[in-house]
Coordinates of C-alpha atoms and ligand atoms in Angstrom, one line a residue:
M50 CA 89.9 54.1 -27.4
L51 CA 89.7 55.6 -23.8
Q52 CA 91.6 54.5 -20.7
T53 CA 89.6 55.9 -17.8
F54 CA 91.1 57.0 -14.5
S55 CA 89.3 57.7 -11.2
T56 CA 91.8 60.4 -10.3
M57 CA 90.3 63.3 -8.4
A58 CA 93.3 65.7 -7.9
W59 CA 95.8 67.0 -10.4
N60 CA 98.7 66.1 -8.1
E61 CA 97.5 62.6 -7.2
P62 CA 100.1 59.8 -7.3
F63 CA 99.5 56.8 -9.7
S64 CA 100.2 53.2 -9.2
D65 CA 103.0 51.5 -11.3
T66 CA 100.3 49.6 -13.1
D67 CA 98.5 52.8 -14.1
K68 CA 101.8 54.4 -15.2
R69 CA 102.7 51.4 -17.3
Q70 CA 99.3 51.2 -19.0
A71 CA 99.1 55.0 -19.5
I72 CA 102.4 55.1 -21.5
E73 CA 101.5 52.0 -23.4
N74 CA 98.0 53.3 -24.3
L75 CA 99.2 56.8 -25.2
E76 CA 101.9 55.5 -27.5
N77 CA 99.3 53.2 -29.2
G78 CA 97.0 56.1 -30.1
R79 CA 94.5 55.9 -27.2
I80 CA 93.2 58.7 -25.0
L81 CA 93.7 58.9 -21.3
F82 CA 90.4 60.1 -19.7
F83 CA 89.9 61.7 -16.3
P84 CA 86.1 62.2 -15.7
Q85 CA 86.5 63.3 -12.1
L86 CA 89.2 65.9 -12.2
A87 CA 87.9 69.3 -11.2
F88 CA 89.3 72.7 -12.2
S89 CA 87.5 75.3 -10.2
L90 CA 87.3 79.0 -11.1
S91 CA 87.1 81.8 -8.7
T92 CA 84.3 84.3 -8.9
D93 CA 86.6 86.7 -10.8
E94 CA 87.6 84.0 -13.2
Q95 CA 84.0 82.9 -14.0
V96 CA 83.6 86.2 -15.9
F97 CA 85.9 84.8 -18.5
L98 CA 83.4 82.1 -19.4
S99 CA 82.1 84.3 -22.2
P100 CA 83.2 84.6 -25.9
H101 CA 83.3 88.4 -25.2
Y102 CA 87.0 88.4 -24.5
A103 CA 88.1 86.3 -27.5
D104 CA 89.6 88.3 -30.4
P105 CA 87.5 87.2 -33.4
H106 CA 90.7 87.2 -35.6
A107 CA 92.4 84.7 -33.4
K108 CA 91.6 81.0 -33.2
N109 CA 92.0 80.9 -29.4
I110 CA 93.1 82.8 -26.4
S111 CA 96.7 81.7 -25.9
Y112 CA 99.2 82.0 -23.1
H113 CA 102.9 81.2 -23.0
P114 CA 103.6 79.9 -19.4
Q115 CA 107.4 80.4 -19.8
H116 CA 107.2 84.0 -20.9
H117 CA 103.9 84.9 -19.1
K118 CA 102.6 86.3 -22.3
L119 CA 98.9 86.3 -23.3
W120 CA 97.4 86.9 -26.7
G121 CA 94.2 86.4 -28.8
M122 CA 92.1 88.3 -26.3
R123 CA 90.3 91.7 -26.2
H124 CA 88.3 94.0 -23.9
L125 CA 90.2 93.0 -20.8
T126 CA 91.0 95.6 -18.0
D127 CA 94.6 95.5 -16.7
Q128 CA 93.4 93.6 -13.7
Q129 CA 91.5 91.1 -15.7
H130 CA 94.6 90.6 -17.9
I131 CA 96.4 89.5 -14.8
Q132 CA 93.5 87.4 -13.6
L133 CA 93.2 85.5 -16.9
K134 CA 97.0 84.9 -17.0
T135 CA 96.8 83.6 -13.4
M136 CA 94.0 81.2 -14.3
L137 CA 95.9 79.9 -17.4
D138 CA 99.1 79.6 -15.4
R139 CA 97.3 77.5 -12.8
Y140 CA 95.9 75.3 -15.5
S141 CA 99.4 74.9 -17.0
R142 CA 100.9 73.9 -13.7
Y143 CA 98.1 71.4 -12.9
A144 CA 98.4 69.8 -16.4
Y145 CA 102.2 69.5 -15.9
Q146 CA 101.7 67.9 -12.5
L147 CA 99.3 65.3 -13.9
V148 CA 101.7 64.4 -16.7
Q149 CA 104.6 64.3 -14.4
N150 CA 102.9 61.9 -12.0
L151 CA 101.4 59.7 -14.7
L152 CA 104.2 59.7 -17.2
P153 CA 107.3 60.2 -15.1
H154 CA 109.4 58.7 -17.9
Y155 CA 108.5 61.6 -20.2
A156 CA 108.6 64.4 -17.6
P157 CA 112.3 65.4 -17.8
Q158 CA 112.2 65.6 -21.6
L159 CA 109.0 67.6 -22.0
T160 CA 109.0 71.1 -23.3
V161 CA 106.1 73.1 -21.9
A162 CA 104.6 75.0 -24.9
R163 CA 101.4 77.0 -25.2
T164 CA 98.3 77.0 -23.0
S165 CA 95.0 77.8 -24.7
F166 CA 91.5 78.8 -23.7
R167 CA 88.8 78.3 -26.2
P168 CA 85.6 80.2 -25.2
V169 CA 83.9 80.2 -28.6
Q170 CA 81.2 77.6 -29.4
I171 CA 82.6 75.3 -32.1
T172 CA 79.3 74.5 -33.9
G173 CA 78.6 77.1 -36.6
R174 CA 82.0 78.7 -36.4
K175 CA 83.0 79.7 -39.9
T176 CA 86.6 79.5 -41.0
S177 CA 88.8 78.4 -43.9
Y178 CA 89.0 74.6 -44.4
R179 CA 92.6 74.5 -43.2
K180 CA 91.8 76.1 -39.9
D181 CA 88.5 74.2 -39.5
D182 CA 89.0 71.7 -36.6
K183 CA 85.5 70.3 -37.3
R184 CA 87.3 68.3 -40.0
L185 CA 89.3 65.2 -39.1
H186 CA 93.0 66.0 -39.0
V187 CA 96.3 65.3 -37.2
D188 CA 97.9 68.3 -35.7
A189 CA 100.7 70.1 -37.5
F190 CA 101.5 73.8 -37.2
P191 CA 102.4 75.9 -40.2
S192 CA 104.5 78.5 -38.4
A193 CA 105.9 76.4 -35.6
P194 CA 107.6 73.3 -37.1
N195 CA 108.2 70.8 -34.3
Q196 CA 110.9 68.8 -36.2
G197 CA 109.6 65.4 -35.3
K198 CA 108.7 66.0 -31.7
R199 CA 105.5 64.5 -30.4
I200 CA 102.6 66.8 -29.5
L201 CA 101.1 65.9 -26.2
R202 CA 98.0 67.8 -25.1
V203 CA 96.1 68.0 -21.8
F204 CA 92.5 69.1 -22.4
Y205 CA 89.8 70.1 -19.8
N206 CA 86.2 70.9 -20.5
V207 CA 85.4 73.8 -18.3
N208 CA 81.9 74.4 -19.6
P209 CA 79.7 75.7 -16.8
H210 CA 76.4 74.6 -18.4
G211 CA 77.1 70.9 -18.5
E212 CA 77.8 70.8 -22.2
D213 CA 79.9 68.0 -23.6
R214 CA 82.9 68.6 -25.9
V215 CA 82.1 66.3 -28.8
W216 CA 84.9 64.9 -30.9
R217 CA 85.2 62.5 -33.8
V218 CA 88.3 60.3 -33.6
G219 CA 89.5 58.6 -36.8
E220 CA 91.9 56.0 -38.1
P221 CA 95.3 55.0 -36.7
F222 CA 98.1 57.2 -38.0
E223 CA 99.8 54.5 -40.1
K224 CA 96.5 54.1 -42.1
V225 CA 96.2 57.9 -42.5
A226 CA 99.8 58.1 -43.7
H227 CA 99.3 55.3 -46.3
T228 CA 96.2 57.0 -47.6
F229 CA 97.6 60.5 -48.0
L230 CA 101.4 60.2 -48.6
P231 CA 100.9 59.0 -52.2
R232 CA 99.1 62.3 -53.0
I233 CA 101.7 64.6 -51.5
N234 CA 104.6 66.2 -53.4
K235 CA 108.1 66.2 -52.0
P236 CA 109.2 69.5 -50.5
I237 CA 110.6 72.0 -53.0
P238 CA 114.4 72.4 -52.3
G239 CA 115.1 75.9 -50.8
T240 CA 111.6 76.5 -49.5
A241 CA 112.3 75.7 -45.9
A242 CA 115.3 78.0 -45.8
L243 CA 113.2 80.8 -47.4
L244 CA 110.3 80.4 -45.0
R245 CA 112.8 80.7 -42.1
L246 CA 114.6 83.7 -43.7
L247 CA 111.2 85.5 -44.1
K248 CA 110.4 84.6 -40.5
I249 CA 107.2 82.8 -41.7
T250 CA 108.3 79.8 -39.7
K251 CA 109.7 80.1 -36.2
S252 CA 112.2 77.2 -36.8
Y253 CA 113.4 75.2 -39.8
R254 CA 110.5 73.4 -41.6
T255 CA 112.0 69.9 -41.8
R256 CA 110.8 67.3 -44.4
Y257 CA 108.9 65.8 -41.5
D258 CA 107.0 69.1 -40.9
H259 CA 106.4 69.3 -44.7
Y260 CA 104.7 65.9 -44.8
M261 CA 102.7 66.4 -41.6
L262 CA 101.4 69.7 -42.8
Q263 CA 100.4 68.3 -46.1
I264 CA 98.7 65.3 -44.5
H265 CA 96.8 67.8 -42.2
D266 CA 95.7 69.9 -45.2
H267 CA 94.9 66.9 -47.5
M268 CA 92.8 65.3 -44.8
K269 CA 90.8 68.4 -44.1
A270 CA 90.3 69.1 -47.9
D271 CA 88.9 65.6 -48.7
E272 CA 85.1 65.7 -48.1
R273 CA 84.7 62.0 -49.0
Y274 CA 87.4 61.0 -46.5
Q275 CA 85.8 63.2 -43.8
Q276 CA 82.6 61.2 -44.2
Q277 CA 83.8 57.8 -45.0
A278 CA 86.9 57.2 -43.0
D279 CA 86.5 54.9 -40.0
Q280 CA 85.6 57.1 -37.1
Q281 CA 83.8 57.2 -33.8
E282 CA 82.2 59.9 -31.7
I283 CA 83.6 60.6 -28.3
R284 CA 81.9 62.9 -25.8
F285 CA 84.0 64.6 -23.1
P286 CA 81.6 65.8 -20.3
A287 CA 81.9 69.1 -18.6
G288 CA 84.4 68.8 -15.8
S289 CA 86.5 66.1 -17.4
A290 CA 90.1 66.1 -18.6
W291 CA 91.8 64.0 -21.3
I292 CA 95.4 63.5 -22.5
V293 CA 96.0 62.8 -26.2
Q294 CA 98.9 62.9 -28.6
T295 CA 97.2 64.9 -31.3
D296 CA 100.0 64.4 -33.9
D297 CA 99.0 60.8 -34.4
V298 CA 95.4 60.6 -33.1
S299 CA 93.2 61.8 -36.0
H300 CA 90.5 64.1 -34.4
A301 CA 87.8 66.6 -35.1
A302 CA 86.1 68.8 -32.5
M303 CA 82.4 69.1 -33.5
Q304 CA 80.7 70.8 -30.6
G305 CA 81.4 72.4 -27.3
Q306 CA 82.4 75.7 -25.7
Y307 CA 85.0 76.6 -23.0
L308 CA 88.0 74.4 -23.2
L309 CA 91.4 74.6 -21.5
E310 CA 94.4 73.0 -23.2
Q311 CA 98.1 72.6 -22.4
T312 CA 100.5 71.6 -25.1
F313 CA 103.8 69.8 -24.5
Y314 CA 106.5 68.7 -26.9
L315 CA 108.3 65.4 -26.5
P316 CA 111.4 64.2 -28.4
V317 CA 110.8 60.8 -29.9
H318 CA 113.8 59.2 -28.1
A319 CA 111.9 59.8 -24.8
M320 CA 109.2 57.4 -25.9
Q321 CA 109.1 53.8 -24.7
D322 CA 108.7 52.7 -28.3
E323 CA 109.7 55.4 -30.8
T324 CA 108.7 53.2 -33.8
R325 CA 105.1 54.3 -32.9
S326 CA 105.8 58.0 -33.5
P327 CA 104.6 59.7 -36.7
L328 CA 108.2 60.6 -37.4
R329 CA 109.4 56.9 -37.5
I330 CA 106.2 55.8 -39.3
L331 CA 106.7 58.4 -42.0
E332 CA 110.4 57.5 -42.3
K333 CA 109.6 53.8 -42.7
I334 CA 107.1 54.5 -45.4
T335 CA 109.2 57.0 -47.3
G336 CA 112.5 55.2 -46.8
Q337 CA 114.1 58.5 -45.9
C338 CA 115.4 60.4 -42.8
L339 CA 113.0 63.2 -42.4
V340 CA 114.7 65.5 -39.8
Ligands
SIN40 C1 91.8 70.4 -32.1 O1 92.8 70.3 -31.5 O2 91.7 70.1 -33.3 C2 90.5 70.9 -31.4 C3 90.3 70.4 -30.1 C4 89.2 71.0 -29.4 O3 89.1 72.3 -29.5 O4 88.4 70.4 -28.7
FE41 FE1 93.7 69.5 -33.7

């Protein structure tokens, strides 16, 4: 499930063999794991290792590297606001360098999306089942349809007390799709246009987005599935990074505090083998074009 790299710097070059295996593994639903990558915080930044600055109404503290916009935080002085942005901006650039060096084939096609910081302990966090990432799911965003693009994420466990981030990782996407698609209704004609018109979605919710969102919700709602689906625990130690395509790797975050995460979007035509994408897998099963 994991391909481990001995990389010690975010801008380190990779051998051709590493690059070939990385793309192959990623596209086959495996996780690229970097146990020796360090992301150090300055003394000013260490202050942010506290749930104090997280807005309890938001899921995470988020940053948009392109627009330099920060949200989901509270209680920051003006100076701290800048310091937190600087820290997340640095993480975003490091994550991009890593992806660019390891997956050069993807790099020109990537869209740099949100950066997030998750300072709240997962265990015991109460939320609605749809928002509960302690349940196995594939990622799909209700208000930000991605219209078939892959979701590639670079995570870093920045916990200062040596606490692992503990995940469960579930079945391959094709199996998930075969289990849940039969339970899902087709999209109601006109809904996507209405959601867009009312600005509930930031872009048009394609049939692909409809199915992905429904799979996400049905997975989380099914208690029996949560317990009985094939799954394994993976522990990401403090001070480690990992890259995963969270639209096809079924995952649940069970425990841990203080995570950095950078999201990228990738069009399926940039993949080495786009038949491995959730888009093409769902199209094959439904016999329809979904975007
Ligand atoms: C998720 O993407 O579902 C949660 C990942 C994490 O917070 O570790
Ligand atoms: Fe997720």
